Amino acid sequence: MNSKIKLYQSIHFKIALVFTLMLMLTLEIVGAVFVRQLEHQNLTTFKQQVELPTYIDNSLATQLSRNDTKKANRQIRQILAEVNNNNITEIRVVDSKGIIRGTSNANNQDIIGQRATDTAVKNTLATNRSHSKNVYYQSSHDHYYINVVPLLSSNNTNNVVGAVYLRASLEGVYSSINSISLIYAFAALITIVFSLGLSILISREITRPIEEMRKQTLRIARGDFSGRVNVTGNDELGQLAGAINNLSVRVEESQELSDAEQRRLHSVLSHMSDGVLATDRRGNITVINDTALQLLDIDEADEVIGKQILDVLNLRKDYSIRELVERDQEQVLLDDDSTKSGLILSAYFSAIQRESGFVSGFVCVLHDVTSQQKEDKERKQFVSNVSHELRTPLTSVKSYVEALTDGSWKDPEIAPKFLGVIQDETERMIRMINDLLSLSRMDSGTVKLNLEYVNINELFNYILNRFDMILKKEKDPQKKYTIERQITKKDLWVEIDTDKFTQVIDNIMNNAVKYSPDGGVITARLVETHNHVILSISDQGLGIPRKDVSHIFDRFFRVDKARSRKQGGTGLGLAISKEVVNLLGGQIWVDSVEGKGSTFYISLPYMPYDEGDEWDA
Ligand code: ADP
């Protein structure tokens, strides 16, 4: 755009050239007409100058009419000698028979008496009319004017008695024409040189504002609006310059407006909580805001600018751009497998359409629906789990009741066993329903905590003592359990709901026993950190497979469903424990190696108790 204009392409050069060419053409035409006119004028004047006076013609005619040739010739010679005209080179007198009777050329008197050979003479004698011609003698490089005039008899009979042949050199005429032409050509040349210089100057004057305007428009195109074109007059160029200055102001204003709009859009986009992507009409990304980058786990916008939105959102296998347009304003779900961030995103696509209906691009709005979707999934899973968990004991109760009603009630041996199973299953269902109820209360936030400051060492020891008692009753010699205590001697007062917390420890201790089929040492620890107390219970039992560790606190999750059920487990114990501990402001987690054992940790917030406080208060 900013390329330099070559000299021969410039208007400057073209104007000068056209001007000069036109001037040359004009001078050429004027010159040609002028020289032609000059020649004509000069020749006419010359012809008049060389014309013989009538009295001489008459005298010659008289002499030719005489019979005495010799005398007449003498007279003719005399008459010719009287003609005093420097322009005339030679005059010959010819009689009606074509015989030369006299010549003004003294050196050429020999031709007298000879027959005139000139065609003009012959023609004149034959036609009675004057004949003239211009002749060029190659040998002497001379131009001559030859004029032959018939001589009529003086007695009014109009008989041709002869003719006067007149030869005059045209050199004088032509040389004066030539010198005038030369002067003209020289003047023309000087005029052309001057006018060339002048036209260059003038055209530069004309093109200077154009050049200035060209530079200014280039600056405008580059976004530099600082310059102004000089408005030098009110002619077309002046008005154009004014219009360009006006245009510059307008473009600057609209540029500022569009910049401000862009900044506003950018700030709106970057502060939006939704992710926004915009594409061109082929679906290549042109804009992506920070939220979209975070939602899609992309470090830099440059990584995706220009890329296909279908690829970036991992949608290529399911949709085409056309299908997305047709789904205008309908939600497309990007599941956690397809997004790099592992989030579940809802995407709304809408086409940017011009009034003509032409689609110039799309806007895609992303929304994080991970927690919503997960909750939804969990809820569905939970309902399905509850139904499944209740159906199993109900089915077995039903089949035992059927067996009893079919007659087994009479069997004194089987009936009590069956009733025992029915009782166990019913109790398990009641336990499960109770567990579900307490979970539901905790979920809805309606659970009431009976908070009190409890000496956690005392409580822990109390619970462990109870388990010592229970485990002592274990009859199977294979299953020998011992509880080892590593409990700090310092009294630690923690604010808890004693009943609920006891349930948690009970559950963990029960599990430690339940999932240590070969017995072993159960180690109970209580330590204090800066502002937490940490309880832990380790067993030497089955442990938990690594893949299941993260699910152990999920509702109804069991590593081995059959074993858990057989032992009366509901799969809700740890889920409830977690909820309780969280309600108390603490945390629960597990550390386990499959086949070696597990350690469950509970941390509770603890304010170190300063005995002095009470007195200060
Ligand atoms: P359950 O009623 O089945 O015991 P829990 O919620 O108490 O339900 O425990 C969930 C699952 O966690 C159990 O089914 C078991 O597979 C596993 N589990 C819990 N405690 C232990 C432990 N100490 N050792 C091995 N596995 C355990």
XYZ file of C-alpha atoms and ligand atoms in Angstrom:
644
model
C 0.000 0.000 0.000
C 2.852 2.270 0.842
C 4.803 1.375 -2.274
C 6.722 4.134 -3.932
C 5.220 5.387 -7.175
C 7.598 5.116 -10.130
C 8.267 8.387 -11.965
C 6.596 7.327 -15.176
C 3.511 6.188 -13.215
C 3.079 9.452 -11.373
C 0.396 11.960 -12.251
C 3.125 14.555 -11.942
C 5.018 13.053 -14.866
C 1.873 12.335 -16.865
C 0.601 15.894 -16.641
C 3.993 17.295 -17.705
C 4.181 14.808 -20.577
C 0.667 15.464 -21.828
C 1.171 19.192 -21.550
C 4.436 19.044 -23.508
C 3.075 16.680 -26.130
C 0.044 18.894 -26.638
C 2.245 21.929 -26.957
C 4.465 20.131 -29.457
C 1.453 19.064 -31.481
C 0.058 22.583 -31.461
C 3.377 24.082 -32.461
C 3.711 21.460 -35.174
C 0.300 22.232 -36.653
C 0.738 25.980 -36.306
C 4.214 25.669 -37.827
C 3.005 23.604 -40.749
C 0.138 25.988 -41.525
C 2.377 28.989 -41.045
C 5.164 27.723 -43.316
C 2.652 26.683 -45.919
C 0.941 30.045 -45.796
C 4.275 31.823 -45.886
C 5.349 29.822 -48.890
C 2.110 30.502 -50.668
C 2.290 34.208 -49.875
C 5.895 34.534 -50.931
C 5.315 32.619 -54.148
C 2.323 34.794 -55.036
C 4.309 37.948 -54.385
C 7.231 36.567 -56.332
C 5.041 35.662 -59.280
C 3.631 39.157 -59.330
C 7.150 40.587 -59.169
C 8.349 38.607 -62.129
C 5.367 39.402 -64.323
C 6.367 41.494 -67.394
C 4.623 44.810 -67.830
C 1.909 44.741 -70.490
C 3.640 47.280 -72.666
C 6.609 44.980 -73.058
C 4.298 42.120 -74.005
C 2.624 44.360 -76.526
C 5.937 45.573 -77.945
C 7.126 41.999 -78.295
C 3.835 40.979 -79.960
C 4.256 43.857 -82.373
C 7.787 42.757 -83.244
C 6.680 39.168 -83.778
C 3.987 40.326 -86.154
C 6.624 41.936 -88.389
C 7.822 40.121 -91.418
C 11.369 41.298 -91.197
C 12.676 38.676 -88.832
C 16.156 40.066 -88.432
C 14.979 43.504 -87.597
C 12.346 42.196 -85.379
C 14.914 40.024 -83.576
C 17.077 43.024 -83.013
C 14.157 44.959 -81.645
C 13.226 42.051 -79.438
C 16.741 41.971 -78.117
C 16.539 45.618 -77.350
C 13.207 45.325 -75.602
C 14.487 42.422 -73.490
C 17.567 44.402 -72.576
C 15.291 47.091 -71.218
C 13.645 44.739 -68.807
C 15.258 45.497 -65.535
C 14.124 42.830 -63.134
C 16.736 41.129 -60.968
C 14.441 38.276 -60.069
C 14.184 37.113 -63.674
C 16.983 34.793 -64.740
C 16.063 34.574 -68.381
C 13.354 35.701 -70.759
C 12.877 33.992 -74.070
C 10.600 35.062 -76.823
C 9.130 32.334 -79.047
C 7.100 32.912 -82.154
C 3.934 31.088 -83.034
C 5.898 28.371 -84.759
C 7.834 27.617 -81.632
C 11.123 29.180 -82.827
C 13.101 31.055 -80.241
C 13.356 34.660 -81.330
C 15.205 36.223 -78.540
C 16.711 35.660 -75.103
C 17.699 37.985 -72.335
C 20.694 35.815 -71.570
C 23.588 37.437 -73.364
C 25.661 34.271 -73.143
C 22.992 32.157 -74.712
C 22.290 34.043 -77.932
C 23.019 30.883 -79.889
C 19.688 29.388 -79.223
C 17.968 32.090 -81.270
C 16.437 30.478 -84.279
C 16.245 27.082 -82.578
C 12.974 25.336 -81.759
C 11.772 25.680 -78.226
C 11.642 22.265 -76.589
C 9.928 23.176 -73.326
C 6.538 21.528 -72.938
C 5.073 24.589 -71.261
C 5.854 26.614 -74.416
C 4.274 23.973 -76.582
C 1.211 23.831 -74.392
C 0.846 27.597 -74.364
C 1.102 27.830 -78.158
C -1.385 25.039 -78.507
C -3.907 26.272 -76.002
C -3.443 30.056 -76.052
C -3.214 29.994 -72.259
C -0.450 30.755 -69.817
C 1.396 27.824 -68.339
C 3.597 27.966 -65.339
C 5.565 25.414 -63.311
C 8.201 25.056 -60.642
C 11.226 23.113 -61.736
C 14.086 21.750 -59.724
C 17.390 21.279 -61.453
C 19.158 18.428 -59.856
C 22.519 19.402 -61.362
C 22.604 22.914 -59.917
C 20.249 22.258 -56.988
C 18.207 25.198 -58.111
C 14.478 25.822 -57.968
C 13.086 27.760 -60.868
C 9.731 29.251 -61.624
C 8.851 28.964 -65.281
C 5.975 30.968 -66.674
C 4.956 30.975 -70.344
C 2.524 33.726 -71.396
C 0.938 33.792 -74.883
C 1.489 36.958 -76.920
C -1.554 38.106 -78.844
C -1.460 40.163 -82.039
C -1.850 43.826 -81.431
C -4.596 44.261 -84.079
C -7.254 42.832 -81.848
C -7.667 39.618 -83.731
C -6.487 37.740 -80.719
C -4.219 35.606 -82.814
C -1.315 34.079 -80.986
C 1.818 35.493 -82.429
C 4.120 33.826 -79.949
C 4.872 33.424 -76.303
C 7.155 34.795 -73.622
C 9.064 32.166 -71.692
C 10.166 33.446 -68.343
C 12.500 31.654 -65.947
C 13.105 32.987 -62.458
C 15.149 31.481 -59.666
C 13.104 30.614 -56.559
C 16.174 30.239 -54.401
C 15.609 33.611 -52.800
C 12.039 32.751 -51.952
C 12.903 29.319 -50.583
C 15.893 30.458 -48.623
C 13.872 33.143 -46.924
C 11.128 30.568 -46.171
C 13.789 28.186 -44.867
C 15.368 30.761 -42.630
C 11.977 31.834 -41.294
C 11.099 28.145 -40.705
C 14.405 27.672 -38.948
C 13.725 30.653 -36.708
C 10.259 29.265 -36.053
C 11.621 25.807 -35.225
C 14.207 27.317 -32.940
C 11.568 29.438 -31.213
C 9.339 26.372 -30.933
C 12.159 24.364 -29.408
C 12.865 27.045 -26.845
C 9.126 27.266 -26.135
C 8.945 23.503 -25.636
C 11.932 23.470 -23.295
C 10.505 26.350 -21.310
C 7.044 24.910 -21.264
C 8.439 21.512 -20.231
C 10.072 23.143 -17.236
C 6.965 25.160 -16.578
C 4.672 22.163 -16.885
C 6.852 20.204 -14.489
C 6.592 23.071 -12.042
C 2.847 23.461 -12.521
C 2.116 19.768 -12.349
C 4.211 19.555 -9.212
C 2.098 22.296 -7.742
C -1.028 20.367 -8.698
C 0.205 17.027 -7.490
C 1.815 18.256 -4.276
C -1.520 18.381 -2.408
C -2.449 15.026 -3.935
C 0.805 13.547 -2.658
C 0.155 15.102 0.731
C -3.343 13.620 0.762
C -1.971 10.233 -0.265
C 0.469 10.289 2.633
C -2.244 11.386 5.047
C -4.609 8.610 3.980
C -1.776 6.120 4.428
C -1.208 7.495 7.935
C -4.954 7.181 8.660
C -4.851 3.598 7.443
C -1.946 2.961 9.854
C -4.034 4.422 12.668
C -2.087 7.685 12.999
C -4.667 10.445 13.067
C -2.357 13.224 14.203
C -1.572 14.755 10.785
C -3.677 17.217 8.791
C -3.589 18.014 5.089
C -3.055 21.707 4.233
C -6.179 23.116 2.656
C -4.723 25.521 0.076
C -7.853 26.781 -1.664
C -11.459 26.171 -2.370
C -10.939 24.281 -5.608
C -11.645 20.561 -5.999
C -8.310 19.615 -4.433
C -8.862 22.014 -1.542
C -12.270 20.505 -0.931
C -10.838 17.005 -1.174
C -8.165 17.942 1.391
C -10.891 19.270 3.682
C -12.874 16.075 3.191
C -9.820 13.970 4.084
C -9.249 15.995 7.266
C -12.900 15.496 8.100
C -12.591 11.800 7.381
C -9.535 11.571 9.617
C -11.472 13.082 12.527
C -14.426 10.797 11.904
C -12.276 7.681 11.611
C -10.430 8.657 14.789
C -13.719 9.120 16.632
C -15.137 5.834 15.455
C -11.834 4.112 16.171
C -11.906 5.468 19.719
C -15.512 4.381 20.035
C -14.740 0.911 18.790
C -11.654 0.701 21.063
C -13.756 1.729 24.043
C -16.412 -0.782 23.033
C -13.733 -3.433 22.665
C -12.311 -2.625 26.108
C -15.773 -2.712 27.633
C -16.507 -6.017 25.951
C -13.161 -7.353 27.074
C -13.740 -6.315 30.664
C -17.280 -7.723 30.618
C -15.963 -10.959 29.170
C -13.074 -11.255 31.582
C -15.241 -10.596 34.628
C -17.982 -12.947 33.614
C -18.467 -16.020 35.742
C -19.439 -17.958 32.633
C -16.929 -19.044 30.047
C -17.368 -17.408 26.658
C -15.888 -18.426 23.335
C -16.517 -16.703 20.032
C -15.676 -18.157 16.654
C -15.715 -17.129 13.033
C -18.250 -18.693 10.709
C -16.056 -21.752 10.151
C -15.950 -22.394 13.885
C -12.369 -21.251 14.446
C -11.985 -19.617 17.848
C -11.435 -15.854 17.777
C -12.116 -14.884 21.385
C -11.918 -16.827 24.622
C -12.341 -15.313 28.073
C -10.413 -16.150 31.251
C -13.253 -18.160 32.765
C -13.457 -20.344 29.672
C -9.675 -20.880 29.882
C -10.032 -21.990 33.511
C -13.043 -24.212 32.839
C -11.247 -25.928 29.969
C -7.891 -25.983 31.804
C -6.052 -24.079 29.084
C -3.010 -22.023 30.111
C -2.897 -19.422 27.365
C -5.556 -18.115 25.010
C -3.002 -18.315 22.173
C -3.041 -22.103 22.480
C -6.595 -22.242 21.139
C -7.075 -19.060 19.118
C -7.621 -20.071 15.506
C -8.377 -23.689 16.439
C -11.637 -25.463 15.727
C -14.106 -25.123 18.579
C -15.250 -28.723 17.954
C -11.712 -29.925 18.681
C -11.185 -27.687 21.689
C -14.488 -28.813 23.251
C -13.982 -32.415 22.126
C -17.283 -32.426 20.275
C -16.158 -33.409 16.789
C -17.299 -37.000 17.041
C -20.817 -36.027 18.146
C -21.627 -32.817 16.316
C -20.887 -30.812 13.239
C -20.884 -27.029 13.195
C -24.183 -27.101 11.294
C -25.795 -29.272 13.965
C -24.630 -26.875 16.648
C -26.203 -23.958 14.797
C -29.424 -25.886 14.520
C -29.333 -26.547 18.269
C -29.444 -22.802 18.806
C -29.932 -22.087 22.528
C -30.102 -25.779 23.402
C -27.722 -27.101 26.015
C -24.863 -29.411 25.021
C -23.316 -31.272 27.948
C -19.539 -31.727 27.962
C -18.896 -34.570 30.376
C -15.909 -34.888 32.668
C -14.185 -37.376 30.343
C -14.137 -34.956 27.450
C -12.878 -31.895 29.316
C -9.222 -31.666 30.278
C -10.205 -30.053 33.568
C -12.435 -32.995 34.489
C -15.373 -30.646 34.974
C -18.855 -31.200 33.654
C -19.774 -28.191 31.546
C -22.954 -27.119 29.892
C -22.441 -25.320 26.597
C -24.949 -23.087 24.867
C -24.313 -22.239 21.257
C -25.834 -19.390 19.400
C -25.138 -18.190 15.912
C -24.230 -14.578 15.232
C -26.471 -13.716 12.324
C -26.552 -10.614 10.224
C -29.864 -9.150 9.153
C -29.428 -10.891 5.822
C -29.388 -14.203 7.662
C -25.697 -14.743 6.938
C -24.040 -16.521 9.860
C -20.830 -14.693 10.672
C -19.847 -16.830 13.671
C -20.914 -18.443 16.919
C -20.837 -17.645 20.555
C -20.512 -20.476 23.008
C -21.264 -19.920 26.697
C -19.837 -22.475 29.126
C -21.216 -23.084 32.552
C -19.757 -25.301 35.269
C -22.452 -27.813 36.209
C -20.112 -30.370 37.792
C -21.539 -30.198 41.305
C -25.110 -30.101 40.021
C -24.526 -33.118 37.818
C -22.601 -34.977 40.496
C -25.311 -34.313 43.054
C -27.888 -35.469 40.587
C -25.927 -38.602 39.870
C -25.336 -39.257 43.558
C -28.988 -38.758 44.353
C -30.041 -41.245 41.693
C -27.352 -43.657 42.820
C -28.478 -43.247 46.424
C -32.123 -43.994 45.653
C -31.116 -47.024 43.645
C -28.776 -48.178 46.452
C -31.444 -47.759 49.129
C -33.959 -49.759 47.111
C -31.414 -52.442 46.447
C -30.204 -52.610 50.059
C -33.751 -52.915 51.389
C -34.878 -55.382 48.779
C -32.212 -57.943 49.675
C -33.210 -58.391 53.356
C -36.893 -58.115 52.457
C -36.548 -60.881 49.894
C -34.857 -63.153 52.389
C -37.446 -62.324 55.098
C -40.183 -63.043 52.578
C -38.724 -66.403 51.604
C -38.226 -67.467 55.231
C -41.783 -66.403 56.108
C -43.059 -68.354 53.099
C -41.124 -71.414 54.200
C -42.565 -71.096 57.707
C -46.127 -70.665 56.480
C -45.602 -73.621 54.167
C -45.199 -75.780 57.218
C -41.722 -75.231 58.590
C -43.219 -73.492 61.639
C -44.077 -76.926 62.914
C -40.474 -78.072 62.762
C -39.073 -77.356 66.231
C -35.545 -77.296 64.913
C -35.853 -75.200 61.739
C -38.527 -72.765 62.922
C -36.419 -71.013 65.593
C -33.485 -70.738 63.129
C -35.691 -69.199 60.454
C -37.249 -66.837 62.953
C -33.753 -65.916 64.115
C -32.734 -65.010 60.542
C -35.940 -63.029 60.084
C -35.202 -61.163 63.292
C -31.592 -60.458 62.236
C -32.656 -59.183 58.821
C -35.433 -57.077 60.308
C -33.032 -55.586 62.823
C -30.557 -54.861 60.040
C -33.296 -53.124 58.073
C -34.270 -51.100 61.122
C -30.595 -50.206 61.633
C -30.325 -49.218 58.029
C -33.476 -47.114 58.159
C -32.221 -45.458 61.333
C -28.864 -44.807 59.694
C -30.590 -43.368 56.628
C -32.778 -41.196 58.826
C -29.832 -39.784 60.718
C -27.968 -39.189 57.434
C -31.007 -37.469 56.008
C -31.285 -35.301 59.112
C -27.655 -34.337 58.784
C -28.117 -33.640 55.034
C -31.072 -31.385 55.653
C -29.257 -29.625 58.510
C -32.003 -30.339 61.005
C -29.828 -32.431 63.271
C -29.321 -30.954 66.704
C -25.908 -31.295 68.263
C -25.637 -31.638 71.969
C -22.325 -29.906 72.295
C -20.418 -30.049 75.562
C -16.798 -29.920 76.658
C -15.675 -33.462 77.141
C -12.422 -34.853 78.382
C -11.635 -36.822 75.248
C -9.029 -39.046 76.998
C -11.625 -40.199 79.428
C -14.272 -40.805 76.804
C -11.861 -42.682 74.506
C -10.675 -44.870 77.379
C -14.243 -45.523 78.412
C -15.198 -46.735 74.917
C -12.057 -48.849 74.622
C -12.795 -50.424 78.022
C -16.186 -51.427 76.734
C -14.586 -53.071 73.693
C -12.079 -54.825 75.952
C -15.013 -56.353 77.753
C -16.730 -57.389 74.514
C -13.570 -58.861 72.996
C -12.842 -60.853 76.133
C -16.077 -62.724 75.501
C -14.837 -63.834 72.070
C -14.822 -67.597 72.271
C -12.975 -68.480 69.061
C -9.320 -69.034 70.116
C -8.229 -68.238 66.513
C -9.547 -64.726 66.909
C -7.499 -63.163 69.627
C -7.848 -59.413 69.788
C -5.825 -57.092 71.971
C -6.282 -53.379 72.245
C -3.157 -51.365 72.696
C -3.531 -47.854 73.942
C -1.141 -45.032 73.189
C -3.063 -42.225 74.738
C -1.609 -38.998 76.010
C -1.841 -38.527 79.740
C -2.727 -34.885 79.364
C -6.402 -34.112 79.748
C -7.734 -32.803 76.490
C -11.060 -30.999 76.620
C -12.854 -30.957 73.309
C -16.289 -29.626 72.419
C -18.303 -32.524 71.001
C -21.663 -34.240 70.988
C -20.788 -37.221 73.160
C -23.451 -39.633 71.896
C -22.749 -39.040 68.242
C -18.990 -39.110 68.695
C -19.276 -42.358 70.648
C -21.200 -43.780 67.655
C -18.307 -42.840 65.379
C -15.649 -44.498 67.543
C -17.925 -47.525 68.003
C -18.293 -47.849 64.273
C -14.566 -47.638 63.610
C -13.750 -50.070 66.422
C -16.465 -52.452 65.192
C -15.024 -52.290 61.697
C -11.503 -52.895 63.029
C -12.782 -56.066 64.619
C -15.097 -57.033 61.746
C -12.462 -56.691 59.076
C -9.708 -58.433 61.051
C -10.955 -62.004 60.666
C -7.798 -63.447 62.212
C -7.779 -61.164 65.218
C -4.681 -59.080 65.968
C -3.631 -55.959 67.762
C -5.864 -52.919 67.542
C -3.870 -49.827 68.397
C -5.718 -46.794 69.690
C -3.792 -43.508 69.814
C -4.620 -40.049 70.982
C -2.222 -37.189 70.407
C -2.460 -33.455 70.550
C -1.084 -31.073 67.952
C -0.991 -27.310 68.041
C -4.760 -26.851 67.779
C -6.102 -30.283 67.028
C -6.502 -33.589 68.780
C -5.910 -36.610 66.580
C -7.406 -39.996 67.385
C -6.382 -43.029 65.387
C -7.379 -46.673 65.390
C -5.142 -49.159 63.580
C -5.893 -52.792 62.905
C -3.955 -55.664 61.371
C -6.853 -56.863 59.297
C -7.774 -57.115 55.638
C -6.918 -53.537 54.724
C -8.540 -51.718 51.872
C -7.509 -52.007 48.208
C -5.860 -48.809 47.017
C -8.551 -48.154 44.396
C -11.293 -48.250 47.044
C -9.661 -46.001 49.616
C -11.198 -42.848 48.153
C -14.702 -44.374 48.215
C -14.645 -45.790 51.708
C -16.730 -42.944 53.152
C -19.328 -43.084 50.349
C -22.819 -44.202 51.229
C -23.388 -47.928 50.760
C -19.845 -48.480 49.661
C -18.391 -51.766 50.745
C -15.222 -53.455 49.577
C -16.799 -56.849 49.852
C -20.565 -56.558 49.861
C -21.253 -60.189 50.774
C -18.903 -60.201 53.765
C -20.232 -56.882 55.067
C -23.831 -57.981 54.725
C -23.144 -61.272 56.410
C -21.754 -59.382 59.346
C -24.810 -57.166 59.505
C -23.107 -54.154 57.880
C -25.154 -51.494 56.097
C -22.374 -49.682 54.282
C -23.531 -46.468 55.946
C -21.407 -46.515 59.113
C -18.407 -44.627 57.724
C -20.630 -42.233 55.745
C -22.404 -41.294 58.978
C -19.064 -41.070 60.807
C -17.772 -38.652 58.240
C -20.870 -36.464 58.430
C -20.677 -36.401 62.258
C -16.975 -35.553 62.326
C -17.523 -32.820 59.733
C -20.395 -31.430 61.796
C -18.046 -31.259 64.750
C -15.621 -29.280 62.593
C -13.140 -32.128 62.280
C -11.865 -34.457 59.619
C -11.714 -38.183 59.088
C -9.422 -40.111 56.778
C -7.892 -43.500 56.308
C -4.502 -44.965 55.626
C -4.546 -48.584 54.548
C -2.459 -51.303 52.941
C -4.400 -54.229 51.574
C -3.658 -57.391 53.534
C -1.739 -55.503 56.230
C -4.333 -53.384 57.938
C -5.911 -49.986 58.122
C -5.598 -46.879 60.255
C -8.530 -44.509 60.618
C -7.714 -40.982 61.781
C -10.049 -38.404 63.266
C -8.915 -34.870 63.921
C -10.991 -32.472 65.998
C -10.446 -28.793 66.617
C -8.966 -28.175 70.038
C -8.225 -25.016 71.979
C -5.372 -25.708 74.419
C -6.862 -25.127 77.838
C -4.967 -22.737 80.043
C -5.763 -23.226 83.684
C -5.108 -19.568 84.410
C -7.916 -18.543 82.078
C -10.655 -19.399 84.487
C -9.252 -17.177 87.219
C -8.577 -14.325 84.850
C -12.115 -14.419 83.518
P -20.158 -51.642 56.875
O -21.442 -51.573 57.546
O -20.157 -52.391 55.621
O -19.039 -51.917 57.790
P -18.942 -49.055 56.810
O -19.388 -47.761 56.237
O -18.658 -49.056 58.255
O -19.982 -50.144 56.413
O -17.644 -49.493 56.063
C -17.658 -49.444 54.664
C -16.713 -50.487 54.117
O -15.384 -50.101 54.403
C -16.815 -51.833 54.691
O -17.795 -52.596 54.039
C -15.454 -52.432 54.494
O -15.374 -52.988 53.219
C -14.566 -51.222 54.581
N -13.910 -51.095 55.870
C -14.296 -50.290 56.897
N -13.439 -50.399 57.933
C -12.470 -51.247 57.547
C -11.282 -51.758 58.170
N -10.929 -51.435 59.415
N -10.524 -52.652 57.480
C -10.885 -53.028 56.226
N -11.988 -52.556 55.568
C -12.767 -51.699 56.231
